[in-house]
Structures are given as C-alpha cells and as structure tokens.
Coordinates of C-alpha atoms and ligand atoms in Angstrom, one line a residue:
X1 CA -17.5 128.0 -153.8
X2 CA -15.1 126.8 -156.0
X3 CA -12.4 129.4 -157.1
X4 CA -11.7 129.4 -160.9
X5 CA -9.0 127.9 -163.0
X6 CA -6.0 129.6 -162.8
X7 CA -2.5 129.0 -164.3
X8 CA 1.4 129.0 -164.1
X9 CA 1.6 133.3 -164.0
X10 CA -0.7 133.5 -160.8
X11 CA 1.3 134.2 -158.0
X12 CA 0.7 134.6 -154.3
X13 CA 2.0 136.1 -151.4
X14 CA 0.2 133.4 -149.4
X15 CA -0.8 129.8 -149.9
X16 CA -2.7 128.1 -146.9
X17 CA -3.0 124.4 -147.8
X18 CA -6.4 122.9 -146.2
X19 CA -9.2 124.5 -145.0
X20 CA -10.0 122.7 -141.4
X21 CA -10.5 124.9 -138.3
X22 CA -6.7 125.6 -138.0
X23 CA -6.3 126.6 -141.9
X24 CA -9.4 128.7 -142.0
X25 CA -8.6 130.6 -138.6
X26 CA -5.0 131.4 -139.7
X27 CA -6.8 132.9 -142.8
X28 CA -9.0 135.2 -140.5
X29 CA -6.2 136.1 -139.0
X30 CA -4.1 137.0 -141.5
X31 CA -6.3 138.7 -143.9
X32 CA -6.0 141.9 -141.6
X33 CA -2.4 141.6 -143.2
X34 CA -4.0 142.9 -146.7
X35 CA -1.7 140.4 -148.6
X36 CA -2.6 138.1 -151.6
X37 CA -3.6 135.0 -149.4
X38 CA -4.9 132.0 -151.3
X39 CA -6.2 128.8 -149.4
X40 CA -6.3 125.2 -151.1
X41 CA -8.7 122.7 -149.9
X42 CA -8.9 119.0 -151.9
X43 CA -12.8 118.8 -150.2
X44 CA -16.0 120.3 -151.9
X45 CA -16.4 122.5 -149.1
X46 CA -14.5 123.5 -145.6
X47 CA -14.3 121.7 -142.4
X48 CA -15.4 118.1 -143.6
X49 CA -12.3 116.1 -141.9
X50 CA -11.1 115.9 -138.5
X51 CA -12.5 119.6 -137.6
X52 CA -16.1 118.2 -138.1
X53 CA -15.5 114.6 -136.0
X54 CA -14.5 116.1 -132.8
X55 CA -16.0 116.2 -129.3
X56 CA -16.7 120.4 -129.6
X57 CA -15.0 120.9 -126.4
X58 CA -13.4 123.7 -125.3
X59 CA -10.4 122.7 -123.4
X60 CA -9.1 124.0 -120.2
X61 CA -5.4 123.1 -121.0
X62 CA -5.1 120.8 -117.9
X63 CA -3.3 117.9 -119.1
X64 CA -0.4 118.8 -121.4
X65 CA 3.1 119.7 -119.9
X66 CA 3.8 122.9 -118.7
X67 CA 5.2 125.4 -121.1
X68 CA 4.1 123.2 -124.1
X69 CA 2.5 124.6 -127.1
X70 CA -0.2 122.3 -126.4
X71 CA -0.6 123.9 -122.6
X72 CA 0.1 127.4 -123.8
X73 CA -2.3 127.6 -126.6
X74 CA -4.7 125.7 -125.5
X75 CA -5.1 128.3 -122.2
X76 CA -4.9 131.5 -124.7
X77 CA -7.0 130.0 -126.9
X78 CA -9.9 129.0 -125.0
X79 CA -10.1 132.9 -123.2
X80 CA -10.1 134.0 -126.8
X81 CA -13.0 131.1 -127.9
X82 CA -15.2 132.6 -125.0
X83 CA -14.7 136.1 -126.1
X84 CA -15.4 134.9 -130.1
X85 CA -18.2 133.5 -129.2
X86 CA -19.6 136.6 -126.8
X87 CA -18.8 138.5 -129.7
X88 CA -19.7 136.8 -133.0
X89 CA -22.6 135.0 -131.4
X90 CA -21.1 131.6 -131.8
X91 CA -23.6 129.0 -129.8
X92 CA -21.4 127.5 -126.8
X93 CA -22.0 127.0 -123.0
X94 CA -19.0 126.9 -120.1
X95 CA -20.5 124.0 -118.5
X96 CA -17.6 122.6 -116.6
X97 CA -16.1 119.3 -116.3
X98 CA -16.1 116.4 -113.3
X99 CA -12.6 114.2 -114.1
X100 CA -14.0 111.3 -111.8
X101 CA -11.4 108.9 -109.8
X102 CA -13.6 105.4 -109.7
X103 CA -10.4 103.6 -107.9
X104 CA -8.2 104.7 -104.8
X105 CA -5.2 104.8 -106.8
X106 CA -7.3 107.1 -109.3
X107 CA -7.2 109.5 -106.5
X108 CA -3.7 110.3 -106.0
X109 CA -3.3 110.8 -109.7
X110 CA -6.9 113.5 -109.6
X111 CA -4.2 115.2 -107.2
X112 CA -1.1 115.6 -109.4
X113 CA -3.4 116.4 -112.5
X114 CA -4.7 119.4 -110.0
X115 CA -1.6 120.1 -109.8
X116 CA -0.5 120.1 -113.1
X117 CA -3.7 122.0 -114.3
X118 CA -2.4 125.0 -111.7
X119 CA 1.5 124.8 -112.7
X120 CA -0.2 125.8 -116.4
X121 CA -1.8 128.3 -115.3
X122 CA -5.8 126.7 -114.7
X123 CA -6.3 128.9 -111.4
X124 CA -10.0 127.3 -110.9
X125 CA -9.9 123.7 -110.5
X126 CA -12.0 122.3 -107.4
X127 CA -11.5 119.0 -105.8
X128 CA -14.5 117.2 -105.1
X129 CA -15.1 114.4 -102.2
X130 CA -17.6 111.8 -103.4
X131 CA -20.1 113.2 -101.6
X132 CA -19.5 116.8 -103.3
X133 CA -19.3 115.1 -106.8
X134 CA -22.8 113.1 -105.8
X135 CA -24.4 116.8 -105.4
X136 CA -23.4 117.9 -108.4
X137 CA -23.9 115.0 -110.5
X138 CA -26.4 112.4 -108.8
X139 CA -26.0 109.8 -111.8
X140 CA -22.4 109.4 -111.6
X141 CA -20.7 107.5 -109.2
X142 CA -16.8 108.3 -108.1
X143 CA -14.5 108.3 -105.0
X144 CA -13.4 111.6 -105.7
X145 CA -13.6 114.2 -108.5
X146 CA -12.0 117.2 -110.0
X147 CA -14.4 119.7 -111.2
X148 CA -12.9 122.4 -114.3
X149 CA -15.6 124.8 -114.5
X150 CA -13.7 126.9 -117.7
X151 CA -14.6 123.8 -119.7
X152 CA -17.1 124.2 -122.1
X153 CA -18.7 123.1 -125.6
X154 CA -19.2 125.1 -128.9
X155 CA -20.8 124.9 -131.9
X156 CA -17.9 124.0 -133.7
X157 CA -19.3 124.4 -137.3
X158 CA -20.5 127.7 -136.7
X159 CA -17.0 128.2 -135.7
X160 CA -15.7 127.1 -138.8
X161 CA -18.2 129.2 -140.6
X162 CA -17.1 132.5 -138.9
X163 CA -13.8 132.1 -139.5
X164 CA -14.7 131.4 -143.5
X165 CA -16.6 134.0 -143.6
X166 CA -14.4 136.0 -141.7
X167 CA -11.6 135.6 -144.0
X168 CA -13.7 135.6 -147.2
X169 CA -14.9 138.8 -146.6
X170 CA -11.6 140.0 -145.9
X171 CA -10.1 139.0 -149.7
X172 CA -8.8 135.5 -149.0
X173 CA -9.6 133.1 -151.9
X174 CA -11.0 129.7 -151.6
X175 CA -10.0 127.1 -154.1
X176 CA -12.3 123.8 -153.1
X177 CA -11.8 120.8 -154.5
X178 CA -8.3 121.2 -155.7
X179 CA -5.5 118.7 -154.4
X180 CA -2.0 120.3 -153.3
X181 CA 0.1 117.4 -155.1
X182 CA 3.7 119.0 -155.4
X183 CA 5.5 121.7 -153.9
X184 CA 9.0 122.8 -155.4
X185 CA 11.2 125.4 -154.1
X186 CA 12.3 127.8 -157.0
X187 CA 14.8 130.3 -155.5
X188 CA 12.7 132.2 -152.5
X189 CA 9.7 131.1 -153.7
X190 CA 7.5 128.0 -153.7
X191 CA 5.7 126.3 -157.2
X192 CA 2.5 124.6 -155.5
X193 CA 0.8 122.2 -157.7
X194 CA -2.8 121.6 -157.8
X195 CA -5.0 119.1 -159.0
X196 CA -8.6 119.5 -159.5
X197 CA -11.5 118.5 -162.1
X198 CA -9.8 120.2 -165.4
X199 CA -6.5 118.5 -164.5
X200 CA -3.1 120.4 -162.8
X201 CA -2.6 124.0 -162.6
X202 CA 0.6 125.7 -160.6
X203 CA 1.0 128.9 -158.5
X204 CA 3.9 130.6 -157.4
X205 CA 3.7 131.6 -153.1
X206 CA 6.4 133.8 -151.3
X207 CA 5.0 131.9 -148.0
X208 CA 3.3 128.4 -148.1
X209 CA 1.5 127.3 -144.9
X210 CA 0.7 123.8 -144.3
X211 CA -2.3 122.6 -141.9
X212 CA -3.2 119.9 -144.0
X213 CA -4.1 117.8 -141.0
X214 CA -3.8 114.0 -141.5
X215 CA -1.6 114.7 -144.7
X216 CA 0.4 117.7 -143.4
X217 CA 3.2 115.0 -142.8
X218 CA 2.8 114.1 -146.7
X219 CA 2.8 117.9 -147.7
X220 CA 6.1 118.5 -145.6
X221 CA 7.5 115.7 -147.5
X222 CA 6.7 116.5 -150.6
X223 CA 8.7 120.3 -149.5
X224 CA 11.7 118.5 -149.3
X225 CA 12.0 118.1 -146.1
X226 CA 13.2 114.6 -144.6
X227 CA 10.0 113.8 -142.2
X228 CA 11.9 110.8 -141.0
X229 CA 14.5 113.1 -139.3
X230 CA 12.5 115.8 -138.2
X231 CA 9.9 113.6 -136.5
X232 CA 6.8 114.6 -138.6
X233 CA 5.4 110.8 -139.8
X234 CA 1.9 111.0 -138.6
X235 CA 0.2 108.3 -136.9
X236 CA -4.0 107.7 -137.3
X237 CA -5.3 107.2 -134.0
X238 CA -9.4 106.5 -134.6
X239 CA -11.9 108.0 -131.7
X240 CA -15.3 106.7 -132.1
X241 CA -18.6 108.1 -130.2
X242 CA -21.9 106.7 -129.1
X243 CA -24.9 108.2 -128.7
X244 CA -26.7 107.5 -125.5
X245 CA -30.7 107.2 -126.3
X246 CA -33.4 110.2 -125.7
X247 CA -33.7 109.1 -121.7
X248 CA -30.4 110.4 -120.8
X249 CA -31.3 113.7 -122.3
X250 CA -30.9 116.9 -119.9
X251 CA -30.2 114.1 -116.9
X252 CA -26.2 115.4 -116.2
X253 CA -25.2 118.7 -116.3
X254 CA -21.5 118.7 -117.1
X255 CA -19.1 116.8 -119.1
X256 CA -17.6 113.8 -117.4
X257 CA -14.1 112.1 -117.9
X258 CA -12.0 109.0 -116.2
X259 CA -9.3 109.6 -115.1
X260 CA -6.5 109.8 -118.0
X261 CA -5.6 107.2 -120.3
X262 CA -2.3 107.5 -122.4
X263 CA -3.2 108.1 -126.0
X264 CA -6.6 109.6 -125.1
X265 CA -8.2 111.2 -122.4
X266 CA -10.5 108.0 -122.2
X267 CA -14.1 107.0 -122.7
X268 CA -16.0 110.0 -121.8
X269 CA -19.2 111.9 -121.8
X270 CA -19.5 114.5 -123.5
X271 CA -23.0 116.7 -123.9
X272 CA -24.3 118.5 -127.3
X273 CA -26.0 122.0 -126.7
X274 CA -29.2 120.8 -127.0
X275 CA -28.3 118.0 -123.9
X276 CA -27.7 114.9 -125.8
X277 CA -25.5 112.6 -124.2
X278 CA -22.1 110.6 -125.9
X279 CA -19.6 108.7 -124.9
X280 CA -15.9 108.6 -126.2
X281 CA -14.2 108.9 -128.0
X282 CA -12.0 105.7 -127.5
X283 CA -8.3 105.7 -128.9
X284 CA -7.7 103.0 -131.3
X285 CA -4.2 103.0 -133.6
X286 CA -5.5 102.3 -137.5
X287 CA -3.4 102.2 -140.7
X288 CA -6.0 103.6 -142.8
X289 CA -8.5 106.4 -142.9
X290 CA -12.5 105.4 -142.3
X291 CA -15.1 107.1 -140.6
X292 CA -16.9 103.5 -140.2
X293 CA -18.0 102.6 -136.3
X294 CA -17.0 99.9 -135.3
X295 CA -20.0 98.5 -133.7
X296 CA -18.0 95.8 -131.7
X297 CA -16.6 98.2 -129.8
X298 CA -20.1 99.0 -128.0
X299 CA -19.2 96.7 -125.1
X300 CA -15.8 98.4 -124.3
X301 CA -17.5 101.7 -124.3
X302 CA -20.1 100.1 -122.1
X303 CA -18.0 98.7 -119.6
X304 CA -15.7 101.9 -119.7
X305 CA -19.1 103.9 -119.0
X306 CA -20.4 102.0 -116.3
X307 CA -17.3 102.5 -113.7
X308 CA -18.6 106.2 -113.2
X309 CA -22.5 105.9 -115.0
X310 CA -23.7 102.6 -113.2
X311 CA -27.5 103.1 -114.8
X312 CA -26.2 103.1 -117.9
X313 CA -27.4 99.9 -119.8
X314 CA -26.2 97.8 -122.9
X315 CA -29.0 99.2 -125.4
X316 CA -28.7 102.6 -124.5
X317 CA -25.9 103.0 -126.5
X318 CA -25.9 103.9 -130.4
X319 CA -22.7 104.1 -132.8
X320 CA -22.5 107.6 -133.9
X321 CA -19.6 108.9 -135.3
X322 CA -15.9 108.7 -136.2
X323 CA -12.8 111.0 -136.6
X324 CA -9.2 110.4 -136.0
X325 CA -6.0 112.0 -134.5
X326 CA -3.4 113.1 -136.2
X327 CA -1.0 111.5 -134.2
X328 CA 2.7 112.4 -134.0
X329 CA 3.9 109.6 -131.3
X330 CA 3.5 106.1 -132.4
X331 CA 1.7 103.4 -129.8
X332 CA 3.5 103.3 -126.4
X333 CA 5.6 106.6 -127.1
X334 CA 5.5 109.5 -124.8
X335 CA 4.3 112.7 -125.2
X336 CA 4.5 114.9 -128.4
X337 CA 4.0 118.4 -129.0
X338 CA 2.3 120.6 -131.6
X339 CA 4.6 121.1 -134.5
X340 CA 4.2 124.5 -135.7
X341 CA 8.0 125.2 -137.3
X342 CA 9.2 128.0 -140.0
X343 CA 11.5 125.7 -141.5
X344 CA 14.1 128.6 -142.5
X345 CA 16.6 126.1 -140.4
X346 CA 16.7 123.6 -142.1
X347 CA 16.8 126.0 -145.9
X348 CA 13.0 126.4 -146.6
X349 CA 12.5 129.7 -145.8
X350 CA 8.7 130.8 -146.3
X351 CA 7.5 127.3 -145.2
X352 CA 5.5 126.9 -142.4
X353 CA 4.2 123.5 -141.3
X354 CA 1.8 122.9 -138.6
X355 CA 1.8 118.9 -137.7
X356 CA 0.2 116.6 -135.4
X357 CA -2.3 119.3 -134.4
X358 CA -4.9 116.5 -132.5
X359 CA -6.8 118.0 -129.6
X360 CA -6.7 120.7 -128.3
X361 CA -6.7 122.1 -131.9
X362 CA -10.2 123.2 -131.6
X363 CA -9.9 124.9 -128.4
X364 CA -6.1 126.5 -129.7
X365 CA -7.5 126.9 -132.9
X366 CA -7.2 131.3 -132.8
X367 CA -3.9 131.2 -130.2
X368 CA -2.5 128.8 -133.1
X369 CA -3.5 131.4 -135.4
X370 CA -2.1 134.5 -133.7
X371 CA 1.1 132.0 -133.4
X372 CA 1.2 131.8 -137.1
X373 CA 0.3 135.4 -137.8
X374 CA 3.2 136.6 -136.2
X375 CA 5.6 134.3 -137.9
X376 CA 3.8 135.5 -141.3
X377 CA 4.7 139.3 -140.0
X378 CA 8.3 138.7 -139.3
X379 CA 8.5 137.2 -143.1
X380 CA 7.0 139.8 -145.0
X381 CA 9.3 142.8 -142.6
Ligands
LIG1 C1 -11.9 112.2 -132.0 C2 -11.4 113.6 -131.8 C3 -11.9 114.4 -130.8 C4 -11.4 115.7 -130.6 N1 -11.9 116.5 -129.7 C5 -11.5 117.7 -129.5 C6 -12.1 118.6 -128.6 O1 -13.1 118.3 -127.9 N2 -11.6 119.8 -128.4 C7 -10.5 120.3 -129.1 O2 -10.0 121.4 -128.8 N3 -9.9 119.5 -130.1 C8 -10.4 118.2 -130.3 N4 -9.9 117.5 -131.3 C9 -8.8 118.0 -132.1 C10 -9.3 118.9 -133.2 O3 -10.5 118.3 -133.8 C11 -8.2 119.0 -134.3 O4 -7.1 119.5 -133.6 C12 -8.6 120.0 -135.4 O5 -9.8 119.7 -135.9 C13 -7.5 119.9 -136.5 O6 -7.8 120.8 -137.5 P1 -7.0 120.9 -138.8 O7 -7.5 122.1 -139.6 O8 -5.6 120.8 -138.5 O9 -7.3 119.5 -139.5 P2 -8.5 119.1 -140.5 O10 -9.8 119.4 -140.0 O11 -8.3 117.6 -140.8 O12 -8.2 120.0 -141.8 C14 -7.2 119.7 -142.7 C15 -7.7 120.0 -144.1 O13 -6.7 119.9 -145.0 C16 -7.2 119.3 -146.2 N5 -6.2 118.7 -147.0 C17 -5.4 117.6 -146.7 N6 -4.5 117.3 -147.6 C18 -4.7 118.3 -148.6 C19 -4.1 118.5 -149.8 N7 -3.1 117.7 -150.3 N8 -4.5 119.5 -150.6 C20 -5.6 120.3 -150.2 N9 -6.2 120.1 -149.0 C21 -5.8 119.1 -148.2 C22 -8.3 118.3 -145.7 O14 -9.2 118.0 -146.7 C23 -8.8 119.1 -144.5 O15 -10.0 119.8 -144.8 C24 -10.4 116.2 -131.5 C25 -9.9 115.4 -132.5 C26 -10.4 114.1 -132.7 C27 -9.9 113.2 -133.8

C-alpha cells in the first residue's frame, strides 16, 4: 500500500497528514471534491493508533456541553454512523446504555446529566428506579439508572476500512510509512516534508490538513504556529481494558457506566459484537506513549466494577488492551473542546488543524468530516 517515491515538483491541492478514523473519513469526504488529495501516514498501514484502542462505541452525545463541537458532532455523527452502517453493511448493534447511580448523591447528578443529555438534543433518555434497572439488567446492582437506548457499538475497523476504501477508490493517494517531519509556508502554499525508507522527499499543498492525533499538537508546531498560545499542547491520558473471562459472555445486554468521573467517563463495561464483556477504560495521565497494561491496576478496576457488578470476582478479569487520549486539558483542568481551526487568523491560510480529538471522535468521526469538507469548499471557491 505504500505510494511511490516522489519528489520536490509534485504538488497537491490536498495533503491530509495521518490516516486514523478522522484523517481517512475526511478523505471519503472530500474525494467527491475531484481535487488532487494526498494523505500521509508514518504507520505501515491505516488505523493502528488511537482509532484501533478504543471502546467502539457509538456515542449518544450526553455528556459534553451544549453547543460544543463535542455535543454537536457527536449527535450528527452518530445518526449518520447508523445510516453508514445500514448502508455499507458495517457490523454494529444500538444496544443502549444503563449509566448506574450506586450512591444517593449519584442520583441527583443521573438527573442533571438527563438533563443535560435533552438540552443537546438526546430526546430518548429513560430514568430507571432500581427496580426498573434490576429488569433490564439482573447482574447489575444500582439505586437508580439512566437508560440511552441510541447507544451502540460498531465494528470500528470495518469502519476504517470503508472509509479507506471509500476514498481510495475515489483517487485519493495513500503514502504509508512516510513521516510528515516539516511544514514551511512558501507564499500561499505549504512545502511538507516527508521522511520514509529512501530518506526525505517534499511536496507542495494549496491546503494541509492535520489529524495527526497524539502528534497533531507537534505538526501545528512545526506550521508555525505558537501551540503554547493557542492552547494546542496535548496531554496523553492512557485508558486500559480488561477482558472479563468466557462466563460473563451473553450474561448483560447493554453497556453499563458509573456515573461520571472527570477525565473519563469511568470504569465501565463495554460489550464486543460477539458478547464479550470489558471493563474500562480507566484515565491515567502518562508522559509517554505505550500500549503496555498495567497489570496492577487489576484491583482498581475490580473494585470500580463491583459497586454496580457485585458477582464479579478478582480472577475474572484479564489485561487486554491500551490506547490513550489525546488530551487537550492538563490533570484538574476543566473542560476542553475539539479543536478543528482554519488558521487563516492567525496568517496560515490553507491550514487546517484538528487537535485533541479523544472521544467522541469515533462516533463524530463523518460530522467531523462534513465539518472539514465544508471548510475545504470555502478554500478552493
Ligand atoms: C481509550 C479510548 C477509548 C475511546 N473510546 C471511544 C468510543 O467508545 N467512542 C468514540 O466515539 N470515541 C472513542 N475514543 C476516541 C477515538 O478513538 C478518537 O477520537 C479517534 O480514534 C481519533 O482518531 P484520529 O484519526 O484523530 O487519531 P489516530 O487514530 O491516532 O490517527 C492519527 C494518525 O496520524 C498518524 N500520524 C501521527 N503523526 C504523524 C506524522 N508526523 N506523519 C504522518 N502520520 C502521522 C498516526 O500514525 C495515526 O495513524 C476513545 C479513545 C481512547 C483513547
């Protein structure tokens, strides 16, 4: 899949730096525009970072602030996922989800998370008494619930694989392992440099868009622009999962959260299409990127678990997997939105940067596209 070598004269009207769910569904999206559109992606292949160590879940765009990219997008993007997957036969199942209140306090904050669901626009949220929630779900204990039935899971790498193949059809070119490791503005244009096996080549792009996930605060930098004062330093915030063995197969029927934490949405359980059962991920701060599991971390996932799955014992639980936010609020700050900014304001015209796209990302992933599209229009008009 690699692209071949190609030097200083090629130039682009288009140059999408990585190839993750966001860069490779901006790419379906905008090769309808029939415009030279290039995408760069240091990895062998596409989806191998954060877009492939993710809970699959299609979000119902409860939690974020109203009017906030992440509310906004998430809610268009999640009526456009179903239809996608109606459509292009993408596996995925509208399960629901039970956010459980284990404490009285818990309670009173199910209610203003109700209400914020509504103010965004969720129109089907259900409160559940305990004995409602025991119905549903006899192996979960809770005082109260909140059931989102528009919640669902996908198969998230046959997701990514639509939208290559999507834009591959369509005329967009794939360059795989090749490294974006400079980008200098000449005039209206940009010179992006590339690193791969036979050394550095250069292209010329009218428009460069950046969703290079964890690094997209590095590829802004190297633009020019001052990430300090625009508020763009990423932070890595690790979630790990763990499996839960072969008896709790099939035994619940929709995904179940705590009630919110602040830099996650807190241990929950999550369900694979075939019925496996996980738990997490948790939100742990890191300076450095690893995919390790952190196997002493098993008994804070147990004892997170247990407030709403009291069968759940020690050894049922296996570490499985690791990704990690991009993160643009450092520990203890509040809320941050999506970054998605044409930086013509600040004299980068043609530069788009997408930053601290962490979940709902997935779920936004074709809103986030359409979002980008249209800024792509206005350029080229
Ligand atoms: C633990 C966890 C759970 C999550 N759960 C959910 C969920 O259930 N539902 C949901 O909606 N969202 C979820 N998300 C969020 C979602 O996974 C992300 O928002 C989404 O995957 C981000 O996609 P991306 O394309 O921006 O980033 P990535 O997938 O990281 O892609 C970026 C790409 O850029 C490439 N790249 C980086 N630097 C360069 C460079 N210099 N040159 C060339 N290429 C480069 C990388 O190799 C990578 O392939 C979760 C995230 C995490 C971490």
């Amino acid at each position: 899949m690699t692209g071949g070598r190609t030097t200083i004269s090629t130039e682009v009207d288009v140059a999408i730096i990585g190839a993750g769910i966001v860069g490779l569904a901006i790419a379906s999206e905008i090769a309808r525009l029939k415009m030279g559109v290039f995408a760069f992606e240091k990895n062998h292949s596409f989806g191998l970072e954060t877009s492939s160590r993710n809970s699959e879940v299609i979000h119902s765009g409860i939690y974020y602030p109203t009017d906030s990219l992440k509310a906004r997008l998430c809610i268009e993007g999640k009526g456009l996922l179903y239809e996608l997957c109606e459509q292009r036969g993408i596996s995925y199942k509208k399960l629901g989800k039970i956010i459980v209140a284990t404490e009285e306090d818990e309670v009173k904050q199910l209610e203003k998370l109700s209400q914020q669901g509504k103010k965004n626009g969720v129109e089907d949220l259900i409160f559940l008494s305990s004995t409602e929630l025991k119905k549903l779900e006899p192996k979960i204990e809770g005082r109260a619930g909140l059931l989102s039935p528009s919640t669902g899971i996908i198969d998230s790498h046959s997701l990514l694989k639509f939208y290559y193949n999507h834009a591959h059809e369509r005329g967009v070119k794939f360059v795989f392992n090749s490294e974006v490791t400079g980008i200098e503005k000449m005039g209206t244009k940009y010179k992006v440099q590339i690193r791969d096996r036979e050394g550095i080549s250069t292209f010329v792009a009218c428009t460069v868009i950046n969703a290079a996930g964890l690094n997209s605060d590095q590829i802004a930098r190297m633009s020019g622009i001052n990430i300090a004062q625009a508020g763009y330093q990423l932070h890595y915030c690790k979630g790990e999962y763990f499996g839960l063995s072969s008896k709790w197969k099939n035994i619940i029927s929709r995904l179940v959260y705590p009630t919110p934490e602040q830099a996650g949405l807190g241990i929950h359980l999550t369900l694979t299409l075939d019925g496996k059962v996980r738990l997490g991920p948790n939100a742990r701060y890191v300076e450095t990127i690893d995919y390790e599991v952190d196997d002493s971390q098993k008994g804070v996932f147990y004892q997170a678990a247990r407030k709403f799955l009291p069968y759940i014992e020690f050894e049922d639980l296996e570490p499985e997997f690791a990704g990690i936010r991009p993160k643009l609020q450092a520990p203890g700050e509040a809320f941050r939105d999506f970054v998605i900014a044409h930086e013509y304001r600040v004299g980068f015209p043609g530069l788009i940067n997408l930053i601290g796209i962490e979940s709902p990302g997935l779920t936004a992933s074709p809103a986030i596209a359409r979002y980008v599209a249209k800024m792509v229009v206005e350029l080229f008009n």
